[in-house]
Coordinates of C-alpha atoms in Angstrom, one line a residue:
X27 CA 57.2 8.3 -53.8
X28 CA 59.8 7.0 -55.8
X29 CA 64.1 7.0 -55.8
X30 CA 64.8 6.3 -59.7
X31 CA 64.5 9.2 -61.4
X32 CA 67.3 10.7 -63.0
X33 CA 67.5 12.8 -66.0
X34 CA 71.2 12.3 -66.4
X35 CA 72.3 10.0 -69.6
X36 CA 73.6 6.4 -68.0
X37 CA 75.7 3.4 -70.2
X38 CA 73.6 0.6 -70.7
X39 CA 73.7 -2.2 -67.6
X40 CA 71.9 -5.3 -67.1
X41 CA 69.5 -3.5 -65.0
X42 CA 70.8 -0.3 -65.8
X43 CA 70.2 2.6 -63.5
X44 CA 67.1 1.6 -61.8
X45 CA 65.6 5.7 -63.3
X46 CA 62.6 6.8 -65.0
X47 CA 61.4 10.1 -66.3
X48 CA 59.2 11.9 -64.5
X49 CA 56.5 12.3 -66.7
X50 CA 56.1 8.4 -67.1
X51 CA 55.6 7.1 -62.9
X52 CA 53.9 10.5 -62.9
X53 CA 50.9 9.3 -65.1
X54 CA 51.3 5.9 -63.3
X55 CA 50.8 7.6 -60.1
X56 CA 48.2 10.7 -60.2
X57 CA 45.6 9.0 -58.9
X58 CA 47.0 9.9 -55.2
X59 CA 45.8 11.8 -53.0
X60 CA 48.9 13.7 -51.7
X61 CA 47.0 15.4 -48.5
X62 CA 48.2 14.0 -45.3
X63 CA 44.5 12.1 -44.3
X64 CA 43.6 13.4 -41.1
X65 CA 44.0 11.7 -37.4
X66 CA 47.3 9.5 -39.3
X67 CA 49.7 10.4 -37.2
X68 CA 53.1 9.8 -37.8
X69 CA 55.3 8.1 -34.3
X70 CA 58.8 7.8 -35.9
X71 CA 59.0 3.8 -36.1
X72 CA 59.1 2.6 -39.5
X73 CA 55.8 0.4 -38.5
X74 CA 54.3 4.1 -37.8
X75 CA 56.1 5.6 -41.4
X76 CA 55.0 2.5 -43.2
X77 CA 51.2 2.7 -42.6
X78 CA 50.9 6.6 -42.1
X79 CA 53.7 7.9 -44.9
X80 CA 54.4 5.5 -47.6
X81 CA 50.5 4.2 -47.7
X82 CA 49.0 7.7 -48.7
X83 CA 52.1 8.5 -50.4
X84 CA 54.1 6.5 -51.8
X85 CA 53.7 2.6 -52.0
X86 CA 50.7 2.7 -54.5
X87 CA 50.6 0.5 -58.1
X88 CA 52.9 1.8 -60.8
X89 CA 54.8 3.7 -57.7
X90 CA 56.6 1.3 -55.2
X91 CA 54.3 -1.2 -54.5
X92 CA 54.3 -5.1 -53.7
X93 CA 53.9 -5.9 -56.8
X94 CA 56.5 -4.8 -59.6
X95 CA 57.4 -1.8 -57.5
X96 CA 59.2 0.5 -59.7
X97 CA 63.1 0.3 -58.9
X98 CA 62.3 -3.0 -57.6
X99 CA 62.2 -0.6 -53.8
X100 CA 59.1 -2.3 -52.5
X101 CA 57.7 0.1 -50.1
X102 CA 54.2 -1.6 -49.3
X103 CA 55.8 -5.3 -47.8
X104 CA 56.7 -6.7 -44.5
X105 CA 61.0 -6.6 -44.2
X106 CA 60.8 -2.8 -45.4
X107 CA 63.7 -2.1 -43.1
X108 CA 66.5 -4.4 -44.7
X109 CA 64.8 -2.2 -48.3
X110 CA 65.9 0.6 -46.4
X111 CA 68.9 0.6 -43.6
X112 CA 72.2 0.5 -44.8
X113 CA 70.6 -0.5 -48.2
X114 CA 72.3 1.8 -51.5
X115 CA 70.8 3.9 -53.7
X116 CA 69.6 1.8 -57.4
X117 CA 69.8 6.2 -59.1
X118 CA 73.0 8.0 -57.2
X119 CA 76.5 6.4 -57.4
X120 CA 77.6 6.3 -53.5
X121 CA 74.3 6.6 -51.8
X122 CA 72.5 5.2 -48.7
X123 CA 68.4 4.8 -48.7
X124 CA 69.0 5.4 -45.0
X125 CA 72.0 5.6 -43.1
X126 CA 71.5 4.9 -39.5
X127 CA 71.3 7.3 -36.6
X128 CA 72.4 9.8 -39.5
X129 CA 69.6 11.8 -41.3
X130 CA 71.2 14.2 -43.3
X131 CA 73.6 11.5 -44.8
X132 CA 70.5 9.1 -45.3
X133 CA 69.4 9.7 -49.3
X134 CA 65.5 9.1 -48.5
X135 CA 65.4 11.9 -46.4
X136 CA 67.4 13.8 -49.4
X137 CA 64.5 12.8 -52.4
X138 CA 61.4 14.1 -50.2
X139 CA 63.2 16.8 -48.2
X140 CA 65.0 18.9 -51.1
X141 CA 63.6 21.1 -54.0
X142 CA 66.4 19.4 -56.1
X143 CA 68.2 16.5 -54.7
X144 CA 71.4 15.3 -55.8
X145 CA 70.2 12.3 -57.9
X146 CA 66.4 12.6 -60.1
X147 CA 64.2 15.6 -58.5
X148 CA 61.7 15.8 -55.4
X149 CA 59.5 12.7 -54.3
X150 CA 56.6 12.3 -53.9
X151 CA 56.4 12.8 -57.7
X152 CA 51.8 13.8 -56.8
X153 CA 53.1 16.2 -54.1
X154 CA 55.9 17.0 -51.2
X155 CA 55.5 15.4 -47.8
X156 CA 54.4 17.5 -45.1
X157 CA 56.9 18.5 -42.2
X158 CA 55.9 17.0 -39.8
X159 CA 55.6 13.9 -42.4
X160 CA 59.7 15.2 -42.7
X161 CA 60.2 15.8 -39.2
X162 CA 59.6 11.7 -38.1
X163 CA 61.4 10.0 -41.3
X164 CA 64.6 12.5 -39.8
X165 CA 63.8 11.4 -36.3
X166 CA 64.0 6.8 -37.4
X167 CA 66.8 7.7 -38.9
X168 CA 68.8 10.1 -36.3
X169 CA 67.7 7.3 -33.6
X170 CA 68.7 4.2 -35.3
X171 CA 72.3 2.0 -34.0
X172 CA 74.9 3.4 -36.0
X173 CA 77.3 0.5 -38.0
X174 CA 73.2 -1.4 -38.4
X175 CA 72.2 -2.1 -41.6
X176 CA 69.5 -3.8 -43.1
X177 CA 71.3 -5.5 -45.6
X178 CA 69.7 -3.8 -49.5
X179 CA 68.1 -6.2 -52.0
X180 CA 65.7 -6.1 -54.2
X181 CA 62.1 -6.8 -52.2
X182 CA 60.1 -6.4 -55.1
X183 CA 57.9 -9.5 -56.0
X184 CA 57.9 -11.9 -57.8
X185 CA 61.1 -13.7 -55.8
X186 CA 63.7 -10.7 -56.1
X187 CA 67.1 -10.9 -54.3
X188 CA 68.2 -9.2 -50.8
X189 CA 71.4 -9.2 -51.2
X190 CA 73.4 -11.1 -48.7
X191 CA 70.5 -13.7 -47.9
X192 CA 69.7 -15.0 -51.1
X193 CA 73.4 -13.9 -52.8
X194 CA 76.4 -17.0 -52.9
X195 CA 77.2 -17.7 -49.6
X196 CA 80.8 -18.9 -48.8
X197 CA 83.4 -18.8 -46.0
X198 CA 86.1 -15.2 -46.0
X199 CA 88.3 -16.0 -42.8
X200 CA 87.8 -12.4 -41.9
X201 CA 88.5 -11.3 -46.1
X202 CA 86.9 -9.5 -48.8
X203 CA 87.8 -13.2 -51.0
X204 CA 85.8 -16.8 -50.7
X205 CA 88.1 -19.3 -49.4
X206 CA 88.6 -23.3 -50.1
X207 CA 89.0 -24.9 -46.6
X208 CA 90.0 -28.1 -48.4
X209 CA 92.6 -26.3 -50.7
X210 CA 93.7 -22.9 -49.1
X211 CA 97.3 -23.6 -47.4
X212 CA 97.2 -20.9 -45.3
X213 CA 93.0 -21.4 -43.5
X214 CA 93.7 -25.7 -43.6
X215 CA 90.4 -27.5 -42.8
X216 CA 89.8 -23.9 -40.7
X217 CA 89.9 -20.1 -40.6
X218 CA 93.5 -19.2 -39.5
X219 CA 95.0 -22.9 -39.2
X220 CA 98.1 -22.3 -41.4
X221 CA 99.8 -25.4 -42.5
X222 CA 104.4 -25.5 -41.7
X223 CA 106.5 -25.3 -44.1
X224 CA 106.3 -27.5 -46.5
X225 CA 103.0 -28.2 -46.1
X226 CA 99.8 -28.9 -48.8
X227 CA 96.4 -28.4 -48.0
X228 CA 94.6 -31.8 -48.5
X229 CA 91.0 -32.2 -49.0
X230 CA 91.0 -30.0 -45.7
X231 CA 93.8 -31.1 -43.7
X232 CA 98.1 -30.5 -43.9
X233 CA 99.9 -33.3 -46.0
X234 CA 103.1 -33.7 -47.3
X235 CA 102.0 -34.4 -50.4
X236 CA 99.4 -33.5 -52.6
X237 CA 98.8 -37.8 -53.7
X238 CA 97.6 -38.7 -56.5
X239 CA 96.1 -34.4 -57.5
X240 CA 98.4 -31.5 -58.3
X241 CA 99.9 -29.4 -55.7
X242 CA 98.8 -25.3 -57.3
X243 CA 98.9 -22.5 -55.3
X244 CA 99.9 -24.6 -52.1
X245 CA 96.7 -26.7 -52.6
X246 CA 95.6 -30.2 -54.1
X247 CA 93.2 -30.2 -57.1
X248 CA 92.0 -32.4 -59.5
X249 CA 93.2 -30.5 -62.5
X250 CA 90.5 -33.1 -64.4
X251 CA 87.3 -31.8 -62.9
X252 CA 88.1 -28.1 -61.0
X253 CA 87.1 -25.6 -63.1
X254 CA 89.3 -22.7 -61.8
X255 CA 91.9 -24.9 -62.6
X256 CA 91.1 -26.6 -65.7
X257 CA 94.1 -29.3 -67.4
X258 CA 96.8 -26.9 -65.9
X259 CA 96.5 -24.8 -62.6
X260 CA 95.1 -21.3 -62.8
X261 CA 93.3 -21.8 -65.9
X262 CA 90.4 -20.9 -65.4
X263 CA 87.2 -22.4 -66.7
X264 CA 84.1 -19.6 -68.3
X265 CA 80.8 -19.6 -66.4
X266 CA 78.5 -22.3 -68.0
X267 CA 81.1 -24.4 -68.1
X268 CA 82.6 -27.3 -66.2
X269 CA 85.3 -29.4 -66.9
X270 CA 85.9 -32.6 -68.1
X271 CA 88.6 -34.9 -68.5
X272 CA 91.0 -31.5 -68.5
X273 CA 89.4 -29.5 -71.0
X274 CA 86.5 -27.0 -69.9
X275 CA 83.0 -27.7 -71.7
X276 CA 79.2 -26.4 -71.6
X277 CA 77.7 -27.5 -69.2
X278 CA 75.2 -31.1 -69.0
X279 CA 71.2 -30.7 -70.1
X280 CA 68.5 -28.1 -71.8
X281 CA 68.4 -24.4 -70.8
X282 CA 65.2 -23.2 -72.8
X283 CA 65.3 -19.4 -72.5
X284 CA 61.2 -19.2 -72.6
X285 CA 61.0 -21.4 -68.8
X286 CA 64.8 -20.6 -67.8
X287 CA 66.2 -17.1 -68.3
X288 CA 63.3 -15.0 -69.4
X289 CA 61.7 -15.6 -66.0
X290 CA 65.0 -14.4 -64.3
X291 CA 64.8 -11.4 -65.7
X292 CA 61.4 -10.9 -65.3
X293 CA 61.6 -10.8 -61.6
X294 CA 65.0 -8.9 -61.1
X295 CA 65.6 -6.7 -64.5
X296 CA 61.6 -6.5 -66.2
X297 CA 59.9 -3.1 -64.0
X298 CA 58.9 -0.5 -64.3
X299 CA 61.5 1.6 -64.7
X300 CA 63.6 -0.3 -65.5
X301 CA 64.1 -2.6 -68.6
X302 CA 60.3 -2.5 -69.2
X303 CA 58.0 -1.3 -72.0
X304 CA 58.8 1.7 -74.2
X305 CA 61.4 3.5 -71.3
X306 CA 62.7 0.9 -71.5
X307 CA 66.7 2.0 -70.2
X308 CA 69.3 2.2 -72.9
X309 CA 66.6 0.5 -74.9
X310 CA 66.9 -2.5 -73.6
X311 CA 63.8 -4.3 -72.4
X312 CA 63.6 -7.8 -71.1
X313 CA 60.2 -8.2 -70.9
X314 CA 58.5 -11.2 -72.1
X315 CA 58.8 -11.1 -76.0
X316 CA 61.5 -8.7 -76.1
X317 CA 64.5 -9.7 -74.5
X318 CA 65.8 -11.8 -77.2
X319 CA 66.2 -9.8 -79.5
X320 CA 67.4 -6.8 -77.3
X321 CA 70.3 -9.3 -76.0
X322 CA 71.9 -11.9 -78.5
X323 CA 74.8 -10.8 -80.4
X324 CA 74.3 -6.6 -79.9
X325 CA 76.1 -4.3 -79.1
X326 CA 77.2 -3.3 -75.4
X327 CA 76.7 0.0 -75.4
X328 CA 79.3 0.6 -72.4
X329 CA 82.3 -1.4 -73.7
X330 CA 83.9 -0.2 -76.7
X331 CA 86.2 -3.0 -77.3
X332 CA 83.3 -4.9 -79.7
X333 CA 81.8 -7.0 -77.2
X334 CA 78.2 -7.8 -77.0
X335 CA 75.2 -8.2 -74.6
X336 CA 75.6 -12.0 -75.4
X337 CA 77.2 -13.5 -77.8
X338 CA 76.2 -17.1 -78.7
X339 CA 78.7 -20.3 -77.5
X340 CA 80.1 -18.1 -75.3
X341 CA 79.6 -16.8 -71.7
X342 CA 83.3 -15.8 -70.9
X343 CA 82.7 -12.9 -73.9
X344 CA 79.6 -11.4 -72.9
X345 CA 78.9 -8.2 -70.9
X346 CA 76.0 -10.6 -69.7
X347 CA 77.1 -12.6 -67.3
X348 CA 80.7 -9.7 -67.2
X349 CA 77.5 -7.3 -65.5
X350 CA 75.9 -9.9 -63.4
X351 CA 79.3 -11.3 -61.9
X352 CA 80.5 -7.7 -61.2
X353 CA 83.8 -8.2 -63.4
X354 CA 85.9 -6.5 -66.5
X355 CA 83.5 -3.8 -66.5
X356 CA 83.4 -0.8 -68.9
X357 CA 81.5 1.2 -67.3
X358 CA 78.8 1.7 -64.2
X359 CA 78.4 -1.1 -61.3
X360 CA 77.0 -4.8 -60.9
X361 CA 73.7 -5.8 -62.1
X362 CA 71.3 -6.4 -61.0
X363 CA 72.5 -3.1 -58.6
X364 CA 71.0 -3.5 -55.8
X365 CA 71.8 -7.5 -55.7
X366 CA 73.5 -9.9 -56.4
X367 CA 71.9 -12.4 -58.5
X368 CA 71.8 -16.5 -57.2
X369 CA 75.0 -17.9 -58.0
X370 CA 72.0 -20.6 -59.6
X371 CA 70.5 -18.2 -61.6
X372 CA 73.4 -16.5 -62.9
X373 CA 74.9 -20.2 -63.4
X374 CA 71.8 -21.2 -65.9
X375 CA 72.1 -17.8 -68.0
X376 CA 75.7 -18.7 -69.0
X377 CA 73.7 -22.0 -69.5
X378 CA 72.0 -21.0 -71.8
X379 CA 74.4 -18.6 -73.5
X380 CA 77.3 -21.4 -73.7
X381 CA 75.3 -24.1 -75.6
X382 CA 74.2 -20.9 -78.5
X383 CA 72.0 -18.9 -76.8
X384 CA 68.5 -20.8 -78.7
X385 CA 65.5 -19.4 -78.7
X386 CA 63.6 -22.0 -77.3

């Protein structure tokens, strides 16, 4: 079954809407026997559902298999709960694949049960699930503790990232943003450790002055090397740049498009129904041999301000980086939709752009 099909026109994005046409996916799965196998009895637990339902109707090659799964939703490999429970739908805004304790609010149930779901068409394309199979899925979801979640994730083959596992980690001190314990006057050295009136946070300790450093927002920073305060407080270097001598500059080292950048696209973007082949979303084919021409100096169709998908030498003005970092987005959501790329991979792409986006 596929939760990727959408007939709506969706603007360009790094991984796009992660939707495919019913025709293309039906062709890929046309050999699937949609009839239940005698003797296969589903019980309301995920292991049984994966074995008796998904293995039969959903996880064949070209659909949600472990190799190049459609829309990066692998229904065949171990760890399926993390890819379903609490995971956002790749094709329908504000939908969750499996909402713990709430079958009605689970997009998985909607896709296999309703003749005309909110987005796309009913799944599986090769034939609907039996009433018993649907009831089994609903019973499993109803028994999940409310508030639980598997963390989402792409779950694709080739090392796709899971949101919350490979995504950049940081100390938030209970808030929504990362906190620098070495320089945060309200969380100096530890969450909740507030410095006194007139004090600054210097290397994780409250102090009267910053010494040889400069006070920026109550913290002490080296404006010669700090990319968030390069040369002056608040002067932030773009992704892919470093701060050296108080000036933002491209990071040192050579980045190869073929050896370093393309593998990131291949793993996280170029899958059936996403950005691969003749039906690539928004005509953005990020598969090997096609990605470079589709990105470099190509206008970002989601924006009307002249931005390019990749502007050589300027990652800050490259919409690809905005979509990957979830900042200054003209339309849609961050990409990949099901989880942030690891910061190291974003830096690799940004460094390549900063160096002029060579076709090397």
